[in-house]
Amino acid sequence: MNKSESIVEISKALAEFQEKVKQPLKDANNPFFKSKYVPLENVVESITEIAPRLGLSFTQWALNDTNGRIGVATMLMHSSGEYIEFDPVFMKADKETAQGAGALITYLKRYSLSAVFGITSDQDDDGNAASGNKKLATAQEVGQLKANIMKFAKQNNGEASIVQESLKIKDYTKMTSEQVAFAQKTLNEWGLKHD
């Protein structure tokens, strides 16, 4: 991941975006999992309704690697000149055809954009979620996350509360181990420097 020297303004704008965004309707069907999801155009529409007013924009591009996988990279930009370029997400296409590649690129764009902007684009298909068996994070896991949020804020001359908002953390005591792990991964993708 690459980012500008400072991401203070982009973090503030992203926090405000996540506060104001209206989650898009899940109106496309996935016959394999018998569930609904948000198509790419609905994700983009939700983003472009608010993001430009906050100085936020994005660009995405497709690429491939030496293993024949297709990838999509996403860059989040702010009118201040700040940016975060996220590492590409790679997958192998189900079918090695133009249609298979196109479908995979669309899929990767949707997931990447949803992750960057905090859009919920799929129904929760996690069996644990369906049965209500999500394990709450331990005090140690939460403590490490808080420490990393403070470290990240300090490294970027920002405030921990803004980083917390950007990660969409409302109540540490209700976080699951999975949510803590995802927040830690996101901080690493944003460029958290470990001593």
PDB file of N, CA and C in Angstrom, residues 37-131:
ATOM      1  N   TYR A  37     -27.217  -9.415  -3.163  1.00  0.00           N
ATOM      2  CA  TYR A  37     -26.031  -8.587  -3.002  1.00  0.00           C
ATOM      3  C   TYR A  37     -26.255  -7.270  -3.725  1.00  0.00           C
ATOM      4  N   VAL A  38     -25.350  -6.336  -3.481  1.00  0.00           N
ATOM      5  CA  VAL A  38     -25.417  -5.017  -4.108  1.00  0.00           C
ATOM      6  C   VAL A  38     -24.560  -5.049  -5.374  1.00  0.00           C
ATOM      7  N   PRO A  39     -25.138  -4.768  -6.542  1.00  0.00           N
ATOM      8  CA  PRO A  39     -24.315  -4.732  -7.757  1.00  0.00           C
ATOM      9  C   PRO A  39     -23.369  -3.524  -7.746  1.00  0.00           C
ATOM     10  N   LEU A  40     -22.307  -3.606  -8.542  1.00  0.00           N
ATOM     11  CA  LEU A  40     -21.285  -2.561  -8.583  1.00  0.00           C
ATOM     12  C   LEU A  40     -21.891  -1.179  -8.805  1.00  0.00           C
ATOM     13  N   GLU A  41     -22.831  -1.070  -9.722  1.00  0.00           N
ATOM     14  CA  GLU A  41     -23.385   0.261 -10.020  1.00  0.00           C
ATOM     15  C   GLU A  41     -24.083   0.875  -8.805  1.00  0.00           C
ATOM     16  N   ASN A  42     -24.690   0.054  -7.939  1.00  0.00           N
ATOM     17  CA  ASN A  42     -25.330   0.586  -6.733  1.00  0.00           C
ATOM     18  C   ASN A  42     -24.292   1.023  -5.699  1.00  0.00           C
ATOM     19  N   VAL A  43     -23.169   0.281  -5.622  1.00  0.00           N
ATOM     20  CA  VAL A  43     -22.079   0.673  -4.725  1.00  0.00           C
ATOM     21  C   VAL A  43     -21.531   2.030  -5.163  1.00  0.00           C
ATOM     22  N   VAL A  44     -21.251   2.160  -6.466  1.00  0.00           N
ATOM     23  CA  VAL A  44     -20.705   3.415  -7.007  1.00  0.00           C
ATOM     24  C   VAL A  44     -21.685   4.565  -6.782  1.00  0.00           C
ATOM     25  N   GLU A  45     -22.966   4.315  -7.006  1.00  0.00           N
ATOM     26  CA  GLU A  45     -23.974   5.369  -6.819  1.00  0.00           C
ATOM     27  C   GLU A  45     -24.010   5.848  -5.364  1.00  0.00           C
ATOM     28  N   SER A  46     -23.962   4.921  -4.403  1.00  0.00           N
ATOM     29  CA  SER A  46     -23.952   5.308  -2.984  1.00  0.00           C
ATOM     30  C   SER A  46     -22.742   6.171  -2.658  1.00  0.00           C
ATOM     31  N   ILE A  47     -21.606   5.824  -3.255  1.00  0.00           N
ATOM     32  CA  ILE A  47     -20.371   6.573  -2.993  1.00  0.00           C
ATOM     33  C   ILE A  47     -20.431   7.960  -3.625  1.00  0.00           C
ATOM     34  N   THR A  48     -20.824   8.023  -4.891  1.00  0.00           N
ATOM     35  CA  THR A  48     -20.768   9.296  -5.618  1.00  0.00           C
ATOM     36  C   THR A  48     -21.865  10.279  -5.203  1.00  0.00           C
ATOM     37  N   GLU A  49     -22.857   9.818  -4.442  1.00  0.00           N
ATOM     38  CA  GLU A  49     -23.869  10.740  -3.920  1.00  0.00           C
ATOM     39  C   GLU A  49     -23.278  11.669  -2.858  1.00  0.00           C
ATOM     40  N   ILE A  50     -22.273  11.202  -2.115  1.00  0.00           N
ATOM     41  CA  ILE A  50     -21.746  11.962  -0.981  1.00  0.00           C
ATOM     42  C   ILE A  50     -20.268  12.303  -1.119  1.00  0.00           C
ATOM     43  N   ALA A  51     -19.472  11.374  -1.602  1.00  0.00           N
ATOM     44  CA  ALA A  51     -18.007  11.518  -1.603  1.00  0.00           C
ATOM     45  C   ALA A  51     -17.503  12.811  -2.243  1.00  0.00           C
ATOM     46  N   PRO A  52     -17.992  13.212  -3.418  1.00  0.00           N
ATOM     47  CA  PRO A  52     -17.453  14.432  -4.042  1.00  0.00           C
ATOM     48  C   PRO A  52     -17.627  15.685  -3.182  1.00  0.00           C
ATOM     49  N   ARG A  53     -18.734  15.776  -2.442  1.00  0.00           N
ATOM     50  CA  ARG A  53     -18.962  16.939  -1.576  1.00  0.00           C
ATOM     51  C   ARG A  53     -17.958  17.002  -0.432  1.00  0.00           C
ATOM     52  N   LEU A  54     -17.339  15.855  -0.116  1.00  0.00           N
ATOM     53  CA  LEU A  54     -16.352  15.788   0.964  1.00  0.00           C
ATOM     54  C   LEU A  54     -14.930  15.802   0.427  1.00  0.00           C
ATOM     55  N   GLY A  55     -14.800  16.026  -0.877  1.00  0.00           N
ATOM     56  CA  GLY A  55     -13.477  16.069  -1.491  1.00  0.00           C
ATOM     57  C   GLY A  55     -12.895  14.700  -1.780  1.00  0.00           C
ATOM     58  N   LEU A  56     -13.717  13.649  -1.676  1.00  0.00           N
ATOM     59  CA  LEU A  56     -13.247  12.285  -1.907  1.00  0.00           C
ATOM     60  C   LEU A  56     -13.542  11.827  -3.327  1.00  0.00           C
ATOM     61  N   SER A  57     -12.604  11.109  -3.901  1.00  0.00           N
ATOM     62  CA  SER A  57     -12.809  10.463  -5.196  1.00  0.00           C
ATOM     63  C   SER A  57     -11.996   9.179  -5.203  1.00  0.00           C
ATOM     64  N   PHE A  58     -12.204   8.359  -6.214  1.00  0.00           N
ATOM     65  CA  PHE A  58     -11.478   7.096  -6.297  1.00  0.00           C
ATOM     66  C   PHE A  58     -11.230   6.747  -7.754  1.00  0.00           C
ATOM     67  N   THR A  59     -10.278   5.871  -7.948  1.00  0.00           N
ATOM     68  CA  THR A  59     -10.045   5.282  -9.261  1.00  0.00           C
ATOM     69  C   THR A  59      -9.659   3.827  -9.037  1.00  0.00           C
ATOM     70  N   GLN A  60      -9.980   2.986 -10.002  1.00  0.00           N
ATOM     71  CA  GLN A  60      -9.642   1.568  -9.933  1.00  0.00           C
ATOM     72  C   GLN A  60      -9.075   1.129 -11.268  1.00  0.00           C
ATOM     73  N   TRP A  61      -8.188   0.147 -11.235  1.00  0.00           N
ATOM     74  CA  TRP A  61      -7.659  -0.388 -12.484  1.00  0.00           C
ATOM     75  C   TRP A  61      -7.405  -1.881 -12.326  1.00  0.00           C
ATOM     76  N   ALA A  62      -7.536  -2.569 -13.454  1.00  0.00           N
ATOM     77  CA  ALA A  62      -7.321  -4.018 -13.489  1.00  0.00           C
ATOM     78  C   ALA A  62      -5.873  -4.310 -13.852  1.00  0.00           C
ATOM     79  N   LEU A  63      -5.371  -5.421 -13.355  1.00  0.00           N
ATOM     80  CA  LEU A  63      -4.023  -5.868 -13.677  1.00  0.00           C
ATOM     81  C   LEU A  63      -3.970  -7.384 -13.536  1.00  0.00           C
ATOM     82  N   ASN A  64      -2.850  -7.990 -13.917  1.00  0.00           N
ATOM     83  CA  ASN A  64      -2.687  -9.422 -13.702  1.00  0.00           C
ATOM     84  C   ASN A  64      -1.288  -9.688 -13.180  1.00  0.00           C
ATOM     85  N   ASP A  65      -1.098 -10.899 -12.653  1.00  0.00           N
ATOM     86  CA  ASP A  65       0.223 -11.238 -12.124  1.00  0.00           C
ATOM     87  C   ASP A  65       0.813 -12.406 -12.901  1.00  0.00           C
ATOM     88  N   THR A  66       1.997 -12.819 -12.528  1.00  0.00           N
ATOM     89  CA  THR A  66       2.700 -13.881 -13.255  1.00  0.00           C
ATOM     90  C   THR A  66       2.048 -15.247 -13.068  1.00  0.00           C
ATOM     91  N   ASN A  67       1.144 -15.378 -12.112  1.00  0.00           N
ATOM     92  CA  ASN A  67       0.436 -16.639 -11.880  1.00  0.00           C
ATOM     93  C   ASN A  67      -0.867 -16.717 -12.664  1.00  0.00           C
ATOM     94  N   GLY A  68      -1.121 -15.721 -13.513  1.00  0.00           N
ATOM     95  CA  GLY A  68      -2.343 -15.723 -14.314  1.00  0.00           C
ATOM     96  C   GLY A  68      -3.575 -15.262 -13.566  1.00  0.00           C
ATOM     97  N   ARG A  69      -3.378 -14.669 -12.400  1.00  0.00           N
ATOM     98  CA  ARG A  69      -4.523 -14.158 -11.653  1.00  0.00           C
ATOM     99  C   ARG A  69      -4.846 -12.742 -12.116  1.00  0.00           C
ATOM    100  N   ILE A  70      -6.111 -12.393 -11.971  1.00  0.00           N
ATOM    101  CA  ILE A  70      -6.584 -11.050 -12.313  1.00  0.00           C
ATOM    102  C   ILE A  70      -6.736 -10.273 -11.013  1.00  0.00           C
ATOM    103  N   GLY A  71      -6.364  -9.004 -11.049  1.00  0.00           N
ATOM    104  CA  GLY A  71      -6.463  -8.189  -9.850  1.00  0.00           C
ATOM    105  C   GLY A  71      -7.075  -6.835 -10.122  1.00  0.00           C
ATOM    106  N   VAL A  72      -7.488  -6.188  -9.055  1.00  0.00           N
ATOM    107  CA  VAL A  72      -8.001  -4.823  -9.122  1.00  0.00           C
ATOM    108  C   VAL A  72      -7.339  -4.030  -7.999  1.00  0.00           C
ATOM    109  N   ALA A  73      -6.787  -2.885  -8.356  1.00  0.00           N
ATOM    110  CA  ALA A  73      -6.208  -1.965  -7.377  1.00  0.00           C
ATOM    111  C   ALA A  73      -7.141  -0.761  -7.250  1.00  0.00           C
ATOM    112  N   THR A  74      -7.204  -0.208  -6.061  1.00  0.00           N
ATOM    113  CA  THR A  74      -8.079   0.932  -5.790  1.00  0.00           C
ATOM    114  C   THR A  74      -7.264   2.039  -5.135  1.00  0.00           C
ATOM    115  N   MET A  75      -7.485   3.264  -5.606  1.00  0.00           N
ATOM    116  CA  MET A  75      -6.846   4.433  -4.995  1.00  0.00           C
ATOM    117  C   MET A  75      -7.936   5.382  -4.522  1.00  0.00           C
ATOM    118  N   LEU A  76      -7.850   5.766  -3.258  1.00  0.00           N
ATOM    119  CA  LEU A  76      -8.751   6.745  -2.659  1.00  0.00           C
ATOM    120  C   LEU A  76      -8.008   8.071  -2.636  1.00  0.00           C
ATOM    121  N   MET A  77      -8.654   9.131  -3.131  1.00  0.00           N
ATOM    122  CA  MET A  77      -8.006  10.441  -3.226  1.00  0.00           C
ATOM    123  C   MET A  77      -8.846  11.507  -2.527  1.00  0.00           C
ATOM    124  N   HIS A  78      -8.167  12.553  -2.074  1.00  0.00           N
ATOM    125  CA  HIS A  78      -8.838  13.677  -1.435  1.00  0.00           C
ATOM    126  C   HIS A  78      -8.401  14.959  -2.129  1.00  0.00           C
ATOM    127  N   SER A  79      -9.269  15.955  -2.128  1.00  0.00           N
ATOM    128  CA  SER A  79      -8.977  17.225  -2.808  1.00  0.00           C
ATOM    129  C   SER A  79      -7.770  17.948  -2.208  1.00  0.00           C
ATOM    130  N   SER A  80      -7.359  17.573  -1.015  1.00  0.00           N
ATOM    131  CA  SER A  80      -6.169  18.163  -0.387  1.00  0.00           C
ATOM    132  C   SER A  80      -4.883  17.646  -1.019  1.00  0.00           C
ATOM    133  N   GLY A  81      -5.006  16.623  -1.852  1.00  0.00           N
ATOM    134  CA  GLY A  81      -3.827  15.995  -2.449  1.00  0.00           C
ATOM    135  C   GLY A  81      -3.437  14.707  -1.744  1.00  0.00           C
ATOM    136  N   GLU A  82      -4.059  14.427  -0.604  1.00  0.00           N
ATOM    137  CA  GLU A  82      -3.765  13.181   0.098  1.00  0.00           C
ATOM    138  C   GLU A  82      -4.370  12.003  -0.660  1.00  0.00           C
ATOM    139  N   TYR A  83      -3.752  10.843  -0.493  1.00  0.00           N
ATOM    140  CA  TYR A  83      -4.256   9.648  -1.173  1.00  0.00           C
ATOM    141  C   TYR A  83      -3.842   8.397  -0.408  1.00  0.00           C
ATOM    142  N   ILE A  84      -4.590   7.326  -0.641  1.00  0.00           N
ATOM    143  CA  ILE A  84      -4.225   5.992  -0.170  1.00  0.00           C
ATOM    144  C   ILE A  84      -4.411   5.054  -1.354  1.00  0.00           C
ATOM    145  N   GLU A  85      -3.343   4.404  -1.760  1.00  0.00           N
ATOM    146  CA  GLU A  85      -3.410   3.416  -2.842  1.00  0.00           C
ATOM    147  C   GLU A  85      -3.365   2.038  -2.193  1.00  0.00           C
ATOM    148  N   PHE A  86      -4.474   1.320  -2.270  1.00  0.00           N
ATOM    149  CA  PHE A  86      -4.590   0.017  -1.628  1.00  0.00           C
ATOM    150  C   PHE A  86      -3.958  -1.060  -2.502  1.00  0.00           C
ATOM    151  N   ASP A  87      -3.379  -2.055  -1.846  1.00  0.00           N
ATOM    152  CA  ASP A  87      -2.786  -3.168  -2.580  1.00  0.00           C
ATOM    153  C   ASP A  87      -3.861  -3.866  -3.403  1.00  0.00           C
ATOM    154  N   PRO A  88      -3.492  -4.382  -4.572  1.00  0.00           N
ATOM    155  CA  PRO A  88      -4.473  -5.070  -5.405  1.00  0.00           C
ATOM    156  C   PRO A  88      -4.987  -6.346  -4.741  1.00  0.00           C
ATOM    157  N   VAL A  89      -6.212  -6.686  -5.072  1.00  0.00           N
ATOM    158  CA  VAL A  89      -6.813  -7.948  -4.662  1.00  0.00           C
ATOM    159  C   VAL A  89      -6.781  -8.843  -5.892  1.00  0.00           C
ATOM    160  N   PHE A  90      -6.207 -10.032  -5.767  1.00  0.00           N
ATOM    161  CA  PHE A  90      -6.072 -10.947  -6.899  1.00  0.00           C
ATOM    162  C   PHE A  90      -6.910 -12.197  -6.703  1.00  0.00           C
ATOM    163  N   MET A  91      -7.454 -12.696  -7.806  1.00  0.00           N
ATOM    164  CA  MET A  91      -8.167 -13.975  -7.822  1.00  0.00           C
ATOM    165  C   MET A  91      -7.990 -14.604  -9.194  1.00  0.00           C
ATOM    166  N   LYS A  92      -8.243 -15.886  -9.257  1.00  0.00           N
ATOM    167  CA  LYS A  92      -8.214 -16.605 -10.524  1.00  0.00           C
ATOM    168  C   LYS A  92      -9.640 -16.620 -11.070  1.00  0.00           C
ATOM    169  N   ALA A  93      -9.794 -16.353 -12.354  1.00  0.00           N
ATOM    170  CA  ALA A  93     -11.123 -16.370 -12.977  1.00  0.00           C
ATOM    171  C   ALA A  93     -11.631 -17.806 -13.063  1.00  0.00           C
ATOM    172  N   ASP A  94     -12.957 -17.979 -12.876  1.00  0.00           N
ATOM    173  CA  ASP A  94     -13.553 -19.310 -13.016  1.00  0.00           C
ATOM    174  C   ASP A  94     -13.393 -19.830 -14.437  1.00  0.00           C
ATOM    175  N   LYS A  95     -13.582 -18.933 -15.391  1.00  0.00           N
ATOM    176  CA  LYS A  95     -13.466 -19.291 -16.808  1.00  0.00           C
ATOM    177  C   LYS A  95     -12.399 -18.413 -17.437  1.00  0.00           C
ATOM    178  N   GLU A  96     -11.527 -19.005 -18.225  1.00  0.00           N
ATOM    179  CA  GLU A  96     -10.475 -18.233 -18.891  1.00  0.00           C
ATOM    180  C   GLU A  96     -10.988 -17.700 -20.222  1.00  0.00           C
ATOM    181  N   THR A  97     -11.999 -16.838 -20.112  1.00  0.00           N
ATOM    182  CA  THR A  97     -12.594 -16.182 -21.275  1.00  0.00           C
ATOM    183  C   THR A  97     -12.692 -14.696 -20.965  1.00  0.00           C
ATOM    184  N   ALA A  98     -12.966 -13.915 -21.993  1.00  0.00           N
ATOM    185  CA  ALA A  98     -13.146 -12.476 -21.774  1.00  0.00           C
ATOM    186  C   ALA A  98     -14.306 -12.230 -20.811  1.00  0.00           C
ATOM    187  N   GLN A  99     -15.373 -13.014 -20.959  1.00  0.00           N
ATOM    188  CA  GLN A  99     -16.534 -12.855 -20.076  1.00  0.00           C
ATOM    189  C   GLN A  99     -16.166 -13.222 -18.631  1.00  0.00           C
ATOM    190  N   GLY A 100     -15.388 -14.293 -18.458  1.00  0.00           N
ATOM    191  CA  GLY A 100     -14.957 -14.695 -17.118  1.00  0.00           C
ATOM    192  C   GLY A 100     -14.083 -13.636 -16.475  1.00  0.00           C
ATOM    193  N   ALA A 101     -13.156 -13.070 -17.267  1.00  0.00           N
ATOM    194  CA  ALA A 101     -12.276 -12.011 -16.759  1.00  0.00           C
ATOM    195  C   ALA A 101     -13.088 -10.771 -16.393  1.00  0.00           C
ATOM    196  N   GLY A 102     -14.026 -10.397 -17.259  1.00  0.00           N
ATOM    197  CA  GLY A 102     -14.855  -9.216 -17.002  1.00  0.00           C
ATOM    198  C   GLY A 102     -15.696  -9.367 -15.747  1.00  0.00           C
ATOM    199  N   ALA A 103     -16.271 -10.557 -15.561  1.00  0.00           N
ATOM    200  CA  ALA A 103     -17.086 -10.806 -14.371  1.00  0.00           C
ATOM    201  C   ALA A 103     -16.231 -10.717 -13.109  1.00  0.00           C
ATOM    202  N   LEU A 104     -15.026 -11.266 -13.173  1.00  0.00           N
ATOM    203  CA  LEU A 104     -14.138 -11.225 -12.010  1.00  0.00           C
ATOM    204  C   LEU A 104     -13.698  -9.793 -11.702  1.00  0.00           C
ATOM    205  N   ILE A 105     -13.393  -9.020 -12.721  1.00  0.00           N
ATOM    206  CA  ILE A 105     -12.991  -7.619 -12.508  1.00  0.00           C
ATOM    207  C   ILE A 105     -14.120  -6.842 -11.834  1.00  0.00           C
ATOM    208  N   THR A 106     -15.350  -7.043 -12.304  1.00  0.00           N
ATOM    209  CA  THR A 106     -16.505  -6.379 -11.696  1.00  0.00           C
ATOM    210  C   THR A 106     -16.645  -6.784 -10.231  1.00  0.00           C
ATOM    211  N   TYR A 107     -16.515  -8.072  -9.967  1.00  0.00           N
ATOM    212  CA  TYR A 107     -16.608  -8.605  -8.608  1.00  0.00           C
ATOM    213  C   TYR A 107     -15.542  -7.975  -7.712  1.00  0.00           C
ATOM    214  N   LEU A 108     -14.291  -7.945  -8.187  1.00  0.00           N
ATOM    215  CA  LEU A 108     -13.196  -7.385  -7.392  1.00  0.00           C
ATOM    216  C   LEU A 108     -13.353  -5.882  -7.177  1.00  0.00           C
ATOM    217  N   LYS A 109     -13.849  -5.173  -8.193  1.00  0.00           N
ATOM    218  CA  LYS A 109     -14.094  -3.732  -8.032  1.00  0.00           C
ATOM    219  C   LYS A 109     -15.130  -3.497  -6.938  1.00  0.00           C
ATOM    220  N   ARG A 110     -16.210  -4.276  -6.970  1.00  0.00           N
ATOM    221  CA  ARG A 110     -17.281  -4.123  -5.988  1.00  0.00           C
ATOM    222  C   ARG A 110     -16.759  -4.375  -4.575  1.00  0.00           C
ATOM    223  N   TYR A 111     -16.036  -5.459  -4.397  1.00  0.00           N
ATOM    224  CA  TYR A 111     -15.520  -5.775  -3.066  1.00  0.00           C
ATOM    225  C   TYR A 111     -14.488  -4.769  -2.592  1.00  0.00           C
ATOM    226  N   SER A 112     -13.604  -4.342  -3.468  1.00  0.00           N
ATOM    227  CA  SER A 112     -12.577  -3.370  -3.074  1.00  0.00           C
ATOM    228  C   SER A 112     -13.207  -2.043  -2.675  1.00  0.00           C
ATOM    229  N   LEU A 113     -14.110  -1.539  -3.516  1.00  0.00           N
ATOM    230  CA  LEU A 113     -14.774  -0.266  -3.201  1.00  0.00           C
ATOM    231  C   LEU A 113     -15.574  -0.369  -1.907  1.00  0.00           C
ATOM    232  N   SER A 114     -16.279  -1.481  -1.747  1.00  0.00           N
ATOM    233  CA  SER A 114     -17.074  -1.672  -0.536  1.00  0.00           C
ATOM    234  C   SER A 114     -16.189  -1.658   0.702  1.00  0.00           C
ATOM    235  N   ALA A 115     -15.036  -2.306   0.623  1.00  0.00           N
ATOM    236  CA  ALA A 115     -14.119  -2.343   1.768  1.00  0.00           C
ATOM    237  C   ALA A 115     -13.542  -0.961   2.065  1.00  0.00           C
ATOM    238  N   VAL A 116     -13.134  -0.238   1.032  1.00  0.00           N
ATOM    239  CA  VAL A 116     -12.520   1.079   1.219  1.00  0.00           C
ATOM    240  C   VAL A 116     -13.512   2.068   1.827  1.00  0.00           C
ATOM    241  N   PHE A 117     -14.756   2.047   1.354  1.00  0.00           N
ATOM    242  CA  PHE A 117     -15.742   3.037   1.786  1.00  0.00           C
ATOM    243  C   PHE A 117     -16.684   2.539   2.887  1.00  0.00           C
ATOM    244  N   GLY A 118     -16.557   1.293   3.306  1.00  0.00           N
ATOM    245  CA  GLY A 118     -17.432   0.783   4.364  1.00  0.00           C
ATOM    246  C   GLY A 118     -18.844   0.508   3.901  1.00  0.00           C
ATOM    247  N   ILE A 119     -18.988   0.066   2.666  1.00  0.00           N
ATOM    248  CA  ILE A 119     -20.301  -0.272   2.109  1.00  0.00           C
ATOM    249  C   ILE A 119     -20.580  -1.744   2.390  1.00  0.00           C
ATOM    250  N   THR A 120     -21.775  -2.053   2.874  1.00  0.00           N
ATOM    251  CA  THR A 120     -22.147  -3.455   3.066  1.00  0.00           C
ATOM    252  C   THR A 120     -22.779  -3.947   1.779  1.00  0.00           C
ATOM    253  N   SER A 121     -22.007  -4.743   1.020  1.00  0.00           N
ATOM    254  CA  SER A 121     -22.477  -5.126  -0.310  1.00  0.00           C
ATOM    255  C   SER A 121     -23.005  -6.544  -0.388  1.00  0.00           C
ATOM    256  N   ASP A 122     -22.876  -7.314   0.660  1.00  0.00           N
ATOM    257  CA  ASP A 122     -23.358  -8.693   0.670  1.00  0.00           C
ATOM    258  C   ASP A 122     -24.128  -8.957   1.940  1.00  0.00           C
ATOM    259  N   GLN A 123     -25.030  -9.950   1.873  1.00  0.00           N
ATOM    260  CA  GLN A 123     -25.635 -10.427   3.092  1.00  0.00           C
ATOM    261  C   GLN A 123     -24.582 -11.230   3.825  1.00  0.00           C
ATOM    262  N   ASP A 124     -24.679 -11.292   5.125  1.00  0.00           N
ATOM    263  CA  ASP A 124     -23.728 -12.061   5.916  1.00  0.00           C
ATOM    264  C   ASP A 124     -23.975 -13.539   5.663  1.00  0.00           C
ATOM    265  N   ASP A 125     -23.011 -14.208   5.021  1.00  0.00           N
ATOM    266  CA  ASP A 125     -23.182 -15.632   4.749  1.00  0.00           C
ATOM    267  C   ASP A 125     -22.298 -16.479   5.663  1.00  0.00           C
ATOM    268  N   ASP A 126     -21.848 -15.896   6.753  1.00  0.00           N
ATOM    269  CA  ASP A 126     -21.035 -16.605   7.727  1.00  0.00           C
ATOM    270  C   ASP A 126     -21.963 -17.449   8.599  1.00  0.00           C
ATOM    271  N   GLY A 127     -21.716 -18.734   8.643  1.00  0.00           N
ATOM    272  CA  GLY A 127     -22.559 -19.633   9.422  1.00  0.00           C
ATOM    273  C   GLY A 127     -22.612 -19.252  10.884  1.00  0.00           C
ATOM    274  N   ASN A 128     -21.499 -18.759  11.430  1.00  0.00           N
ATOM    275  CA  ASN A 128     -21.497 -18.340  12.825  1.00  0.00           C
ATOM    276  C   ASN A 128     -22.428 -17.166  13.038  1.00  0.00           C
ATOM    277  N   ALA A 129     -22.466 -16.257  12.084  1.00  0.00           N
ATOM    278  CA  ALA A 129     -23.347 -15.094  12.228  1.00  0.00           C
ATOM    279  C   ALA A 129     -24.795 -15.544  12.215  1.00  0.00           C
ATOM    280  N   ALA A 130     -25.108 -16.506  11.344  1.00  0.00           N
ATOM    281  CA  ALA A 130     -26.478 -16.989  11.234  1.00  0.00           C
ATOM    282  C   ALA A 130     -26.921 -17.654  12.531  1.00  0.00           C
ATOM    283  N   SER A 131     -26.000 -18.346  13.202  1.00  0.00           N
ATOM    284  CA  SER A 131     -26.369 -19.042  14.423  1.00  0.00           C
ATOM    285  C   SER A 131     -26.134 -18.202  15.676  1.00  0.00           C
TER     286      SER A 131
END
